[in-house]
Coordinates of C-alpha atoms and ligand atoms in Angstrom, one line a residue:
Chain A
M1 CA 16.6 -49.3 19.5
E2 CA 20.3 -48.8 20.2
S3 CA 21.2 -48.9 23.8
V4 CA 23.6 -46.0 23.4
L5 CA 22.5 -42.9 21.4
K6 CA 25.1 -40.2 20.6
G7 CA 24.4 -36.8 19.2
R8 CA 24.8 -33.1 19.5
A9 CA 22.3 -31.1 21.5
H10 CA 19.8 -28.6 20.1
T11 CA 18.3 -26.8 23.1
F12 CA 14.8 -25.4 23.4
G13 CA 13.0 -23.7 26.3
D14 CA 9.7 -24.4 28.0
D15 CA 6.2 -24.8 26.4
I16 CA 7.4 -25.5 22.9
N17 CA 4.0 -26.2 21.3
T18 CA 3.2 -28.4 18.3
D19 CA 2.5 -25.4 16.2
Y20 CA 6.1 -24.3 16.7
I21 CA 7.3 -27.8 15.9
I22 CA 5.4 -27.9 12.7
A23 CA 3.0 -25.1 11.6
G24 CA -0.6 -26.1 10.8
K25 CA -0.2 -24.8 7.2
Y26 CA 2.3 -27.6 6.4
T27 CA 0.5 -30.5 8.1
K28 CA -1.8 -31.5 5.2
T29 CA 0.5 -34.0 3.6
L30 CA 1.6 -37.6 3.7
D31 CA 5.0 -36.5 2.4
F32 CA 7.0 -36.7 5.6
A33 CA 10.3 -35.5 4.1
A34 CA 8.5 -32.3 3.1
L35 CA 7.2 -31.9 6.7
A36 CA 10.8 -32.3 8.0
E37 CA 11.9 -29.3 5.9
H38 CA 9.7 -27.0 8.1
V39 CA 10.4 -28.4 11.5
F40 CA 10.8 -25.7 14.2
E41 CA 10.6 -23.1 11.4
D42 CA 8.7 -20.5 13.4
I43 CA 11.0 -20.5 16.5
A44 CA 14.3 -21.7 15.1
P45 CA 14.5 -20.6 11.4
G46 CA 17.0 -22.8 9.4
F47 CA 16.8 -25.6 12.0
A48 CA 16.1 -28.3 9.3
K49 CA 19.3 -27.3 7.4
K50 CA 21.7 -27.5 10.4
V51 CA 20.5 -30.8 11.9
L52 CA 22.8 -33.8 11.5
P53 CA 21.5 -37.4 11.7
G54 CA 21.3 -38.5 15.3
D55 CA 21.3 -35.0 16.8
I56 CA 19.3 -34.7 20.0
V57 CA 16.6 -32.2 21.0
A58 CA 17.0 -31.1 24.6
A59 CA 13.9 -29.1 25.8
G60 CA 12.5 -27.6 28.9
R61 CA 9.1 -28.2 30.5
N62 CA 5.8 -29.1 28.7
F63 CA 7.5 -30.0 25.4
G64 CA 4.9 -30.6 22.6
C65 CA 2.0 -29.0 24.2
G66 CA -1.0 -27.9 22.1
S67 CA -2.4 -29.9 19.2
S68 CA -2.6 -33.7 18.8
R69 CA -1.0 -33.5 15.4
E70 CA 1.4 -36.4 15.0
Q71 CA 3.0 -34.4 12.2
A72 CA 5.1 -32.8 15.0
P73 CA 7.1 -35.9 16.1
I74 CA 7.0 -37.2 12.5
A75 CA 8.7 -33.9 11.4
I76 CA 11.3 -34.3 14.1
K77 CA 12.0 -37.9 13.2
H78 CA 12.3 -37.3 9.5
A79 CA 14.6 -34.3 10.1
G80 CA 17.0 -36.9 11.5
I81 CA 16.7 -36.2 15.2
G82 CA 17.7 -39.4 17.1
A83 CA 16.3 -38.7 20.5
I84 CA 14.3 -36.1 22.5
L85 CA 15.1 -35.2 26.1
A86 CA 12.8 -32.9 28.1
K87 CA 12.0 -31.9 31.6
S88 CA 8.4 -32.8 30.9
Y89 CA 6.2 -33.5 27.9
A90 CA 2.6 -32.7 27.1
R91 CA 0.8 -36.0 27.3
I92 CA -0.4 -36.4 23.7
F93 CA 3.0 -35.5 22.2
F94 CA 4.8 -37.9 24.5
R95 CA 2.7 -40.8 23.3
N96 CA 2.9 -39.8 19.7
A97 CA 6.7 -39.6 19.9
I98 CA 7.0 -43.1 21.4
N99 CA 4.4 -44.4 18.9
Q100 CA 6.6 -43.1 16.1
G101 CA 9.6 -45.0 17.7
I102 CA 11.4 -41.8 18.7
P103 CA 13.4 -42.3 21.9
A104 CA 11.8 -39.6 24.1
F105 CA 13.1 -39.4 27.7
L106 CA 12.5 -37.4 30.8
C107 CA 15.5 -35.8 32.6
D108 CA 16.7 -32.5 34.0
T109 CA 17.9 -30.8 30.8
G110 CA 18.8 -27.6 32.6
E111 CA 22.5 -28.1 32.3
I112 CA 22.5 -29.1 28.7
E113 CA 23.8 -26.4 26.3
E114 CA 23.4 -25.9 22.6
G115 CA 26.0 -28.0 20.7
D116 CA 26.9 -30.2 23.7
S117 CA 27.8 -33.8 22.7
L118 CA 25.5 -36.1 24.5
L119 CA 25.5 -39.8 25.1
V120 CA 22.2 -41.3 26.1
D121 CA 23.0 -44.7 27.8
L122 CA 19.8 -46.7 28.1
G123 CA 21.6 -49.5 30.0
K124 CA 22.6 -47.2 32.7
N125 CA 19.6 -44.9 32.3
V126 CA 21.7 -41.8 32.2
V127 CA 22.7 -39.0 29.8
E128 CA 26.4 -38.3 29.8
L129 CA 28.0 -35.0 28.8
P130 CA 31.5 -36.4 28.2
D131 CA 33.1 -33.0 27.4
R132 CA 32.0 -31.5 30.6
G133 CA 32.1 -34.6 32.8
K134 CA 28.5 -34.4 33.7
I135 CA 26.0 -37.3 34.2
I136 CA 22.2 -36.7 34.3
P137 CA 19.8 -39.5 35.4
L138 CA 16.9 -40.4 33.2
T139 CA 13.4 -40.9 34.6
P140 CA 12.4 -44.5 33.6
L141 CA 9.6 -44.8 31.0
S142 CA 6.4 -46.7 31.9
P143 CA 6.8 -50.4 30.9
V144 CA 4.2 -50.1 28.1
M145 CA 6.0 -47.2 26.6
L146 CA 9.3 -49.0 26.8
D147 CA 7.7 -52.1 25.1
I148 CA 6.4 -49.9 22.3
L149 CA 9.7 -48.2 21.9
R150 CA 11.6 -51.4 21.8
E151 CA 9.5 -52.6 18.9
G152 CA 10.3 -49.4 17.1
G153 CA 6.8 -47.9 17.5
L154 CA 3.2 -48.7 17.9
V155 CA 2.5 -50.1 14.4
A156 CA 5.3 -52.6 14.8
Y157 CA 4.2 -53.4 18.3
L158 CA 0.6 -54.1 17.3
K159 CA 1.7 -56.0 14.2
K160 CA 3.6 -58.3 16.5
N161 CA 1.2 -58.6 19.4
G162 CA -2.2 -58.0 17.7
T163 CA -3.4 -56.0 20.8
Y164 CA -2.1 -54.2 23.8
L165 CA -0.4 -56.1 26.5
L166 CA 0.1 -54.7 30.0
S167 CA 2.4 -56.4 32.4
R168 CA 1.0 -55.5 35.8
Chain B
M1 CA -12.3 -43.4 50.1
G2 CA -14.6 -42.4 47.2
K3 CA -13.8 -42.1 43.5
T4 CA -13.5 -39.4 41.0
A5 CA -15.7 -39.3 37.9
A6 CA -12.6 -40.0 35.8
E7 CA -11.8 -43.1 37.9
K8 CA -15.4 -44.3 37.6
I9 CA -15.8 -43.9 33.9
V10 CA -12.4 -45.5 33.1
S11 CA -13.3 -48.4 35.5
A12 CA -16.5 -49.0 33.6
H13 CA -14.5 -49.2 30.4
V14 CA -11.8 -51.5 31.9
H15 CA -14.4 -53.8 33.5
E16 CA -12.7 -53.6 36.9
E17 CA -12.1 -51.0 39.6
V18 CA -9.1 -48.9 38.8
K19 CA -7.7 -45.7 40.4
A20 CA -5.6 -42.7 39.4
G21 CA -2.1 -43.8 38.4
D22 CA -3.1 -47.2 37.2
F23 CA -2.1 -48.2 33.6
V24 CA -5.1 -49.8 31.9
I25 CA -6.5 -50.9 28.6
A26 CA -9.9 -49.3 28.1
D27 CA -12.7 -49.9 25.6
V28 CA -13.5 -47.0 23.4
D29 CA -17.1 -45.9 22.7
L30 CA -16.4 -43.4 19.9
A31 CA -13.3 -42.6 17.8
M32 CA -13.2 -39.5 15.6
I33 CA -10.7 -38.5 12.9
H34 CA -10.6 -35.4 10.7
D35 CA -8.8 -34.2 7.6
T36 CA -5.6 -33.2 9.3
T37 CA -5.1 -36.3 11.5
G38 CA -7.1 -38.9 9.6
P39 CA -4.8 -39.5 6.6
I40 CA -1.8 -40.5 8.9
A41 CA -4.1 -42.7 11.0
I42 CA -5.3 -44.5 7.8
K43 CA -1.7 -44.8 6.5
A44 CA -0.7 -46.4 9.8
F45 CA -3.8 -48.6 9.9
E46 CA -3.1 -49.9 6.4
E47 CA 0.3 -51.2 7.6
Y48 CA -1.6 -53.8 9.7
G49 CA -2.7 -55.4 6.5
R50 CA -6.0 -55.3 4.7
K51 CA -8.1 -55.1 7.9
R52 CA -11.6 -53.9 8.8
V53 CA -11.9 -51.3 11.6
W54 CA -13.1 -52.8 14.8
D55 CA -16.6 -51.3 14.7
P56 CA -17.4 -48.7 11.9
S57 CA -20.5 -47.6 13.8
K58 CA -18.3 -46.4 16.6
M59 CA -16.2 -44.2 14.3
V60 CA -16.8 -40.9 12.6
I61 CA -14.8 -39.0 10.0
V62 CA -15.2 -35.2 9.6
L63 CA -13.8 -33.0 6.9
D64 CA -13.5 -29.6 8.6
H65 CA -9.9 -28.3 8.9
A66 CA -9.4 -27.1 5.3
T67 CA -12.9 -27.0 3.8
P68 CA -13.9 -26.4 1.1
S69 CA -10.5 -27.6 -0.1
P70 CA -8.1 -24.8 -1.1
N71 CA -5.9 -26.9 -3.3
E72 CA -5.4 -30.2 -5.1
R73 CA -3.1 -31.7 -2.4
I74 CA -5.8 -31.3 0.3
S75 CA -8.5 -32.4 -2.2
N76 CA -6.7 -35.6 -2.6
L77 CA -6.5 -36.1 1.2
H78 CA -10.2 -35.5 1.4
A79 CA -10.8 -38.1 -1.4
L80 CA -8.7 -40.6 0.6
L81 CA -10.9 -40.0 3.7
R82 CA -14.1 -40.3 1.7
S83 CA -13.0 -43.6 0.1
F84 CA -11.8 -45.0 3.4
A85 CA -15.1 -44.1 5.0
S86 CA -17.2 -45.7 2.3
S87 CA -15.1 -48.9 2.0
Q88 CA -15.2 -49.3 5.8
G89 CA -18.8 -48.2 6.3
I90 CA -17.8 -45.3 8.6
P91 CA -20.1 -42.3 8.8
L92 CA -18.5 -39.2 7.3
F93 CA -19.4 -35.5 7.6
D94 CA -18.3 -33.8 4.4
A95 CA -16.9 -30.3 3.9
G96 CA -19.5 -27.7 4.9
E97 CA -21.2 -29.8 7.7
G98 CA -19.2 -28.2 10.5
V99 CA -16.4 -28.7 13.0
C100 CA -15.9 -32.2 14.3
H101 CA -16.5 -31.5 18.0
Q102 CA -19.7 -29.5 17.4
L103 CA -21.0 -32.3 15.2
V104 CA -20.2 -35.1 17.6
V105 CA -22.2 -33.3 20.3
E106 CA -25.0 -32.0 18.0
Q107 CA -25.5 -35.5 16.5
G108 CA -25.6 -37.2 19.9
L109 CA -22.7 -39.4 19.1
V110 CA -21.5 -39.4 22.7
A111 CA -23.4 -39.9 26.0
P112 CA -22.7 -39.4 29.7
G113 CA -20.5 -42.0 31.3
G114 CA -18.9 -42.8 27.9
L115 CA -15.3 -42.9 26.8
A116 CA -14.4 -41.1 23.5
V117 CA -11.2 -40.4 21.8
G118 CA -10.5 -38.2 18.8
A119 CA -7.4 -37.5 16.8
D120 CA -7.7 -33.9 17.9
S121 CA -6.6 -32.2 21.1
H122 CA -10.0 -30.5 21.7
T123 CA -11.8 -33.8 21.9
C124 CA -12.0 -32.9 25.6
T125 CA -15.0 -30.7 24.6
Y126 CA -17.4 -33.7 25.2
G127 CA -16.5 -33.6 28.9
A128 CA -19.3 -31.0 29.1
L129 CA -21.6 -34.0 28.6
N130 CA -19.9 -36.1 31.3
V131 CA -17.9 -38.0 28.7
F132 CA -14.3 -39.0 29.5
A133 CA -13.0 -37.7 26.2
F134 CA -9.5 -36.8 25.1
G135 CA -7.3 -36.2 22.1
I136 CA -4.8 -38.8 20.9
G137 CA -2.4 -38.9 17.9
S138 CA -2.9 -40.6 14.6
T139 CA -0.9 -43.8 15.3
D140 CA -2.7 -44.3 18.7
M141 CA -5.8 -43.9 16.6
S142 CA -4.7 -46.6 14.2
G143 CA -4.5 -48.9 17.2
V144 CA -8.0 -47.9 18.3
M145 CA -9.2 -48.6 14.8
L146 CA -7.6 -52.0 14.9
T147 CA -8.6 -53.1 18.5
G148 CA -11.3 -50.8 19.8
K149 CA -9.1 -50.2 22.8
L150 CA -6.4 -47.9 24.1
W151 CA -3.8 -48.1 26.8
L152 CA -3.9 -45.2 29.3
R153 CA -2.8 -44.0 32.7
V154 CA -5.8 -43.2 34.8
P155 CA -5.4 -39.5 35.5
G156 CA -5.7 -37.8 38.9
T157 CA -8.3 -35.1 39.1
M158 CA -8.1 -31.3 39.8
K159 CA -11.4 -30.1 41.1
V160 CA -12.3 -26.7 39.8
E161 CA -15.3 -25.1 41.5
F162 CA -16.8 -21.9 40.1
R163 CA -19.0 -20.0 42.5
G164 CA -21.3 -17.0 42.0
A165 CA -23.1 -15.5 39.0
M166 CA -21.1 -14.2 36.1
P167 CA -21.4 -10.4 35.8
E168 CA -23.0 -8.8 32.8
G169 CA -20.5 -8.9 29.9
T170 CA -18.6 -11.9 31.2
C171 CA -18.9 -15.1 29.3
A172 CA -18.0 -18.7 29.9
K173 CA -14.8 -18.0 27.8
D174 CA -13.7 -15.4 30.3
L175 CA -13.9 -17.9 33.2
M176 CA -11.8 -20.4 31.4
L177 CA -9.2 -17.9 30.2
H178 CA -9.0 -16.8 33.8
L179 CA -8.4 -20.3 35.1
I180 CA -5.8 -21.0 32.4
G181 CA -4.0 -17.7 33.3
K182 CA -4.1 -18.7 36.9
I183 CA -2.7 -22.3 36.7
G184 CA -0.6 -21.9 33.5
S185 CA -0.4 -23.9 30.3
D186 CA 0.8 -27.0 32.0
G187 CA -1.0 -26.4 35.3
A188 CA -3.2 -29.5 34.9
D189 CA -0.7 -31.7 32.9
Y190 CA -1.7 -35.4 33.1
L191 CA -4.8 -34.5 35.2
A192 CA -8.5 -34.5 34.5
L193 CA -10.4 -31.4 35.4
S194 CA -13.7 -31.7 37.2
L195 CA -15.4 -28.4 36.3
C196 CA -18.2 -27.9 38.8
G197 CA -20.0 -25.5 41.1
E198 CA -23.1 -23.4 40.9
T199 CA -21.8 -21.2 38.0
V200 CA -21.4 -24.3 35.9
R201 CA -24.8 -25.7 36.9
E202 CA -26.4 -22.4 35.7
M203 CA -24.6 -22.5 32.4
S204 CA -26.2 -23.8 29.1
L205 CA -24.6 -26.8 27.4
S206 CA -23.1 -24.5 24.9
E207 CA -21.3 -22.5 27.6
R208 CA -20.2 -25.7 29.3
M209 CA -18.7 -26.8 26.0
T210 CA -16.6 -23.7 25.9
L211 CA -15.1 -24.5 29.3
S212 CA -14.4 -28.2 28.6
N213 CA -13.1 -27.3 25.1
M214 CA -10.2 -25.4 26.7
A215 CA -9.2 -28.0 29.3
I216 CA -6.3 -29.0 27.1
E217 CA -5.0 -25.4 27.2
C218 CA -3.9 -26.0 30.8
G219 CA -2.6 -29.5 29.8
A220 CA -5.6 -31.4 31.2
K221 CA -6.5 -34.8 29.7
A222 CA -10.3 -34.2 30.2
G223 CA -12.6 -31.4 31.3
L224 CA -15.4 -33.3 33.0
M225 CA -18.8 -32.0 34.1
E226 CA -21.7 -33.6 35.9
A227 CA -24.7 -34.5 33.7
D228 CA -27.9 -32.9 34.7
E229 CA -31.4 -32.2 33.4
K230 CA -29.9 -29.9 30.7
T231 CA -27.7 -32.7 29.5
F232 CA -30.6 -35.2 29.5
A233 CA -32.9 -32.8 27.6
H234 CA -30.2 -32.5 24.9
L235 CA -29.9 -36.2 24.6
K236 CA -33.6 -36.9 24.8
A237 CA -34.2 -34.5 21.9
L238 CA -31.8 -36.6 19.8
G239 CA -33.1 -39.9 21.0
G240 CA -29.5 -41.0 21.8
P241 CA -28.3 -43.9 23.9
V242 CA -29.4 -44.3 27.5
P243 CA -26.8 -42.5 29.6
K244 CA -25.0 -43.8 32.6
P245 CA -23.7 -40.6 34.1
L246 CA -21.0 -40.9 36.7
W247 CA -19.7 -38.2 39.0
D248 CA -17.1 -37.5 41.8
D249 CA -17.8 -38.8 45.2
D250 CA -17.6 -36.1 47.9
D251 CA -14.8 -38.0 49.5
A252 CA -12.9 -38.7 46.3
D253 CA -9.1 -38.3 46.4
F254 CA -8.6 -35.1 44.4
A255 CA -5.0 -34.3 43.3
S256 CA -5.8 -30.6 43.9
Q257 CA -8.7 -28.2 44.3
V258 CA -9.2 -24.7 42.9
A259 CA -12.1 -22.3 43.7
I260 CA -13.0 -19.4 41.5
D261 CA -15.4 -16.6 42.3
A262 CA -17.1 -16.0 38.9
S263 CA -18.8 -12.9 40.1
A264 CA -15.4 -11.2 40.4
I265 CA -14.2 -11.9 36.9
P266 CA -14.5 -9.2 34.3
P267 CA -14.0 -9.9 30.5
Q268 CA -10.6 -11.4 30.0
V269 CA -8.1 -11.4 27.1
S270 CA -5.3 -13.8 26.3
R271 CA -2.3 -12.1 24.8
P272 CA 0.1 -13.4 22.1
H273 CA 1.7 -15.9 21.9
S274 CA 0.6 -18.0 24.8
V275 CA -2.9 -18.9 25.9
D276 CA -2.0 -18.5 29.6
S277 CA -0.9 -14.9 29.2
V278 CA -4.3 -13.6 30.4
V279 CA -5.3 -10.1 31.6
P280 CA -8.6 -8.3 32.2
V281 CA -9.7 -6.6 29.0
T282 CA -9.2 -3.2 30.6
E283 CA -5.4 -3.8 30.5
V284 CA -5.3 -4.1 26.8
T285 CA -8.2 -1.9 25.6
G286 CA -7.2 0.4 22.8
T287 CA -4.7 -2.1 21.2
E288 CA -5.3 -1.7 17.5
I289 CA -6.6 -4.8 15.7
H290 CA -7.0 -5.6 12.0
Q291 CA -9.2 -8.7 12.0
A292 CA -11.8 -10.2 14.4
Y293 CA -12.8 -13.8 14.2
I294 CA -16.0 -15.3 15.7
G295 CA -16.3 -19.0 15.3
T296 CA -14.6 -22.4 16.1
C297 CA -15.5 -25.3 18.4
T298 CA -14.8 -23.1 21.3
N299 CA -17.1 -20.2 20.7
G300 CA -19.1 -20.1 17.5
R301 CA -22.4 -21.6 18.6
L302 CA -25.8 -20.0 18.4
E303 CA -25.6 -18.2 21.8
D304 CA -22.1 -16.9 20.8
L305 CA -23.4 -15.5 17.6
R306 CA -26.4 -14.1 19.5
I307 CA -24.3 -12.1 21.9
A308 CA -22.1 -10.9 19.0
A309 CA -25.2 -9.8 17.2
R310 CA -26.4 -8.0 20.3
V311 CA -23.2 -5.9 20.2
L312 CA -23.2 -5.4 16.5
A313 CA -26.8 -5.0 15.4
G314 CA -27.6 -1.7 13.9
R315 CA -23.9 -0.7 14.0
R316 CA -21.1 -0.9 11.5
I317 CA -17.6 -2.4 12.1
S318 CA -14.6 -0.1 11.9
G319 CA -13.2 0.6 8.4
N320 CA -9.8 -0.5 9.7
C321 CA -10.9 -4.0 10.7
R322 CA -12.3 -7.1 9.0
L323 CA -14.8 -9.3 10.8
L324 CA -15.0 -13.0 9.9
V325 CA -17.9 -15.1 11.2
C326 CA -17.9 -18.9 10.9
P327 CA -20.7 -21.0 12.4
P328 CA -19.4 -24.3 13.6
S329 CA -22.1 -26.4 11.9
R330 CA -24.8 -26.3 9.3
K331 CA -27.4 -26.6 12.1
V332 CA -26.0 -23.5 13.9
L333 CA -25.9 -21.6 10.6
T334 CA -29.5 -22.6 9.8
E335 CA -30.7 -21.5 13.3
A336 CA -28.8 -18.3 13.2
L337 CA -30.3 -17.6 9.7
A338 CA -33.8 -18.3 11.0
E339 CA -33.3 -15.9 14.0
G340 CA -32.1 -13.1 11.7
I341 CA -28.7 -13.1 13.5
I342 CA -26.7 -13.8 10.3
A343 CA -28.4 -10.8 8.5
Q344 CA -27.5 -8.6 11.5
L345 CA -23.9 -9.7 11.5
V346 CA -23.5 -9.4 7.7
E347 CA -25.2 -5.9 7.7
A348 CA -22.7 -4.8 10.4
G349 CA -19.9 -5.8 8.0
A350 CA -19.1 -9.4 8.8
T351 CA -17.9 -11.8 6.1
L352 CA -19.7 -15.2 6.5
L353 CA -17.6 -18.3 6.1
P354 CA -18.8 -21.8 5.5
P355 CA -19.2 -24.1 8.6
G356 CA -15.9 -25.7 9.5
C357 CA -12.7 -24.7 11.4
G358 CA -12.4 -21.6 9.2
P359 CA -9.2 -19.5 9.9
C360 CA -8.5 -21.2 13.3
P361 CA -5.8 -23.7 12.2
G362 CA -4.2 -21.4 9.6
T363 CA -4.7 -23.7 6.7
H364 CA -6.4 -21.4 4.2
L365 CA -9.1 -18.9 5.0
G366 CA -8.5 -15.5 6.7
V367 CA -4.7 -15.6 7.1
P368 CA -3.5 -12.4 8.7
G369 CA -0.8 -10.3 7.1
D370 CA 2.7 -9.5 8.6
G371 CA 2.4 -7.4 11.8
E372 CA -1.4 -7.6 11.9
R373 CA -3.3 -8.2 15.1
V374 CA -6.2 -10.6 15.3
I375 CA -8.8 -11.0 18.1
S376 CA -10.4 -14.4 18.0
T377 CA -12.9 -16.5 19.9
A378 CA -10.7 -19.6 19.3
N379 CA -8.7 -21.5 21.9
R380 CA -5.1 -21.0 20.8
N381 CA -2.9 -18.0 19.9
F382 CA 0.4 -19.6 19.3
K383 CA 2.7 -17.8 17.0
G384 CA 1.8 -18.8 13.4
R385 CA -1.4 -20.5 14.5
M386 CA -3.5 -18.7 11.9
G387 CA -1.0 -19.2 9.2
N388 CA 1.4 -16.3 9.7
N389 CA 4.1 -16.2 12.3
K390 CA 4.5 -12.5 11.9
A391 CA 0.9 -11.9 13.1
E392 CA -0.4 -11.6 16.7
I393 CA -3.5 -13.3 18.0
Y394 CA -5.5 -12.2 21.1
L395 CA -8.2 -14.6 22.4
A396 CA -11.4 -13.3 24.0
S397 CA -15.2 -14.0 24.2
P398 CA -17.6 -13.4 21.3
A399 CA -18.8 -10.2 23.0
T400 CA -15.3 -8.8 23.3
C401 CA -14.4 -9.8 19.7
A402 CA -17.6 -8.2 18.4
A403 CA -17.0 -5.0 20.4
S404 CA -13.4 -4.9 19.2
A405 CA -14.5 -5.2 15.6
L406 CA -16.7 -2.1 16.0
E407 CA -13.8 0.0 17.2
G408 CA -10.9 -1.6 15.3
K409 CA -9.2 -1.9 18.7
I410 CA -9.6 -4.1 21.7
T411 CA -12.7 -3.0 23.4
D412 CA -14.5 -3.7 26.7
P413 CA -17.8 -5.2 25.5
R414 CA -19.7 -4.0 28.6
K415 CA -20.3 -0.6 27.1
Y416 CA -22.2 -2.2 24.2
L417 CA -24.2 -4.6 26.3
R418 CA -25.7 -2.1 28.7
S419 CA -29.3 -1.8 27.6
Ligands
SF4_1 S1 -12.1 -25.0 15.2 FE1 -9.9 -24.8 15.7 S2 -9.6 -25.7 17.6 FE2 -11.6 -26.4 16.9 S3 -11.2 -28.4 15.9 FE3 -11.1 -26.7 14.3 S4 -8.9 -26.2 14.2 FE4 -9.2 -27.3 16.1

């Protein structure tokens, strides 16, 4: 994982559920590029076409609520999104995103606007909005999530460690 | 300070005393995957190398979300699941057997005091049997398949106490919709619910499952209930494992407490496109609907079909509305056939669907048209949920859905239940 992530913001409101991220009718596939074509289709038509690699999703509260479908973070990742910021996440989605190796962080996204350029600095644990001179602190991830993310996701983590390790 | 049921069950699976907020690695008693989430779990599992799953007898695979298969793409995913099950020795319920959560409970695959995970968010249904059960994603599941374990943060507990008797026409579904409307779709995020009180004690297992099933709709990790003689009778009939039920101590440290007077709750309806947009049925009566759906892991069981038949028997649904009925398992279907319920529903105009998820996840059957309104006994009404983002979904009890099918508009079921 890079220690500084840069991208343009795509903003979303509260309670964006997994059905909105990827509709159930598209989920029955192992072709992840095909999933990505339909990401956010029901609430932000055309989203998949306007995303540039490294762009950042900035959402409100309870992002990813609803289903356990991992197709949701997979679609986001394969669409090229480089990181997710949200005020809060639904529990299953949060784990799924980290397991997929997607940098997903908690912060107050209230001030972020559509199209803002963002700089997520993991060394300093902040999000910077250089154009507007704003700095937003990130809430630290739990150590186990950070370890999984550092390995690039759960599969790589378990391949390396063979099992879960908790530093207490 | 006492402990919550969630703390006790997780402690038993970590082999040391843990409390809310602790990060732990817990043993898993049962792991379930189905045809939407299973293929990705298997794909991830195969990346670990040619491995055996940790204990095939503690896993189950269910084909339910798109069954019978509507196209070759899904048929090939079903074939992948069948071949994984047979090569690993994992029990599999094939298309037509029913919905995963119904089967897990019906077949006695979980027991009180256990810890179960499923690659499906409504795995919390087993909380009705005092099982700490929750949904996880496919990659997390691949880790469980490899190690038999999962890391988790022990949740705090919101105690929800239902008091009083439900009035005539009010179902378990109405109580849960009311709770979700009251606390909101993230009202219990990262918490376990302890669903308790005299109303819950009076409920059948089937009604209790309806409550626990929807715990995730307010963000809860689990919807736990105390095991009692009804739970034990169910397990005894199946000859399942000896249960070790665990429950909240009176002096446990609850994160929050909610009390609900069940006797004051009329039938409820959740409006599109959010489960927590809940109003009494009287506020939306008369809203035209085009399709009613009775089924799913939430509300398709024998008692649900029975009350629907009570409303519909000897009557005929509106000519402007379709009624789809989907029993959640072969067992429910067989029992409903034997009781004559299926005949009553079909004679009233219902279309019978094969046991499974049916139209609930929007994968194939019963997709509504643009601008159409559906009233459903399911647990979710997100835009696009049933396969069309230009349709609207209302959620209600089986009684309300049946009454609404009769009139072709949202209808208070009480007028059809008065004998
Ligand atoms: S019936 Fe609906 S809610 Fe239940 S498991 Fe199937 S898709 Fe999910």
